[in-house]
Amino acid sequence: MRKAPSTRFEYIQLTSAYAPAFGFGGPIRLMYEYAKWMADAGFSVAVITGDVNHDFTHVAKKKEFLYGIEIRRVRVWWHRLVRKNINLVSTTMLGLAIRRVCQTPGPVIVHVWEVRGLVPLYGLVLKKLFPGKVVLVHSAFGQLHYKNSMLRIMYDRLFLRPLLASMDMGLAQNDHEINRYRELLAQYEVNEYNRLVLFPLSVNTKEGNKGIGNMITVNERLDLRREYGIQDDVFVCIFLGRLHPAKGIIRAIDAFLAFSALYS
């Protein structure tokens, strides 16, 4: 049962796109799941996001509630640039966030996931304006990788160090992200201060409440194979992600077919 919303704590997500624009990939889905978890835990949850959908059209609803979560959408200018991962989110996002922080008597958790662009800068501004009230949380979601881009290099030199220094918590999904965070903190001479937390993606299983965590059991594995008509000794590859060429699924299928033809 969901707890009654707390009047002392506020959890705010800032993101350039949001549910139901799941076509943008995993970060949108994960931020939505985080928001639901926080709502279930009794936090007051608000999302301030852009009005762009994954088909690059405007989302008509500027305010709505999903799973009891208040979602406010602001203008994203020049949607054609979104195709190049450039999200010019209106400063209205920052204004709405400032108002919510001022209206909340207790601490405010501000959660962002983007590494570059206006949205993480809005989170940075909130931390600078309310250093004793705002807890700035950042989730990388695979966005910390290096890319040889002059625009990225210029942005990072100006803004990445202040973002890392102001971040109270960096949530990493795996050891690779933890290490990448640490590399960036070292590169920009920012002390870690125990701010990195490994928060792996969870998997709910039927026996997950019997003291074995989220590890799938042998019986569950056999049940899944029987359900889908897969023999016990058949090698199975599982792909989790969008069916999109950028995810490499086509290459993986070609490689699997070539490997099978070579050794079958």
Short mmCIF file of N, CA and C in Angstrom, two decimals, residues 15-16 48-52 58 61-62 72-77 79 88-94 96 122:
data_model
loop_
_atom_site.label_atom_id
_atom_site.label_comp_id
_atom_site.label_asym_id
_atom_site.label_seq_id
_atom_site.Cartn_x
_atom_site.Cartn_y
_atom_site.Cartn_z
N THR A 15 13.98 16.40 -16.53
CA THR A 15 14.38 15.58 -17.67
C THR A 15 13.82 16.19 -18.95
N SER A 16 14.55 16.08 -20.03
CA SER A 16 14.11 16.71 -21.28
C SER A 16 12.92 15.99 -21.90
N ILE A 48 9.25 17.67 -13.88
CA ILE A 48 9.22 18.81 -14.80
C ILE A 48 10.04 18.39 -16.02
N THR A 49 9.39 18.37 -17.16
CA THR A 49 10.00 17.79 -18.34
C THR A 49 9.68 18.60 -19.58
N GLY A 50 10.30 18.23 -20.69
CA GLY A 50 10.02 18.87 -21.96
C GLY A 50 8.77 18.30 -22.61
N ASP A 51 8.29 18.97 -23.64
CA ASP A 51 7.03 18.58 -24.28
C ASP A 51 7.26 17.80 -25.58
N VAL A 52 8.43 17.16 -25.70
CA VAL A 52 8.74 16.46 -26.94
C VAL A 52 8.45 14.96 -26.77
N HIS A 58 5.04 17.58 -30.55
CA HIS A 58 4.74 18.16 -29.24
C HIS A 58 3.75 17.28 -28.50
N LYS A 61 -0.60 17.48 -23.74
CA LYS A 61 -0.91 17.71 -22.32
C LYS A 61 0.28 18.38 -21.64
N LYS A 62 0.04 19.60 -21.13
CA LYS A 62 1.10 20.31 -20.44
C LYS A 62 1.14 19.98 -18.95
N ARG A 72 4.65 18.16 -15.20
CA ARG A 72 4.52 19.46 -15.87
C ARG A 72 5.46 19.48 -17.07
N ARG A 73 4.91 19.85 -18.22
CA ARG A 73 5.71 19.89 -19.43
C ARG A 73 5.91 21.32 -19.90
N VAL A 74 7.16 21.63 -20.27
CA VAL A 74 7.50 22.95 -20.76
C VAL A 74 8.00 22.82 -22.20
N ARG A 75 8.12 23.92 -22.85
CA ARG A 75 8.45 23.93 -24.28
C ARG A 75 9.90 23.51 -24.53
N VAL A 76 10.07 22.66 -25.52
CA VAL A 76 11.39 22.36 -26.07
C VAL A 76 11.45 23.02 -27.44
N TRP A 77 12.36 23.94 -27.62
CA TRP A 77 12.43 24.71 -28.86
C TRP A 77 13.16 23.92 -29.94
N HIS A 79 12.38 21.32 -32.36
CA HIS A 79 12.38 19.88 -32.20
C HIS A 79 13.29 19.16 -33.18
N LEU A 88 16.75 21.98 -26.35
CA LEU A 88 16.69 23.37 -25.88
C LEU A 88 15.42 23.54 -25.05
N VAL A 89 15.51 23.12 -23.80
CA VAL A 89 14.36 23.13 -22.90
C VAL A 89 14.20 24.54 -22.33
N SER A 90 12.97 25.03 -22.35
CA SER A 90 12.67 26.39 -21.90
C SER A 90 13.12 26.62 -20.46
N THR A 91 13.51 27.87 -20.17
CA THR A 91 13.88 28.24 -18.80
C THR A 91 12.68 28.18 -17.85
N THR A 92 11.48 27.99 -18.41
CA THR A 92 10.31 27.79 -17.56
C THR A 92 10.52 26.60 -16.63
N MET A 93 11.27 25.59 -17.10
CA MET A 93 11.58 24.44 -16.25
C MET A 93 12.27 24.88 -14.97
N LEU A 94 13.27 25.73 -15.11
CA LEU A 94 14.00 26.22 -13.94
C LEU A 94 13.09 27.04 -13.03
N LEU A 96 9.79 26.83 -12.65
CA LEU A 96 8.87 25.95 -11.94
C LEU A 96 9.58 25.21 -10.81
N TYR A 122 20.22 23.34 -15.22
CA TYR A 122 19.14 23.79 -14.34
C TYR A 122 19.27 23.14 -12.97
#
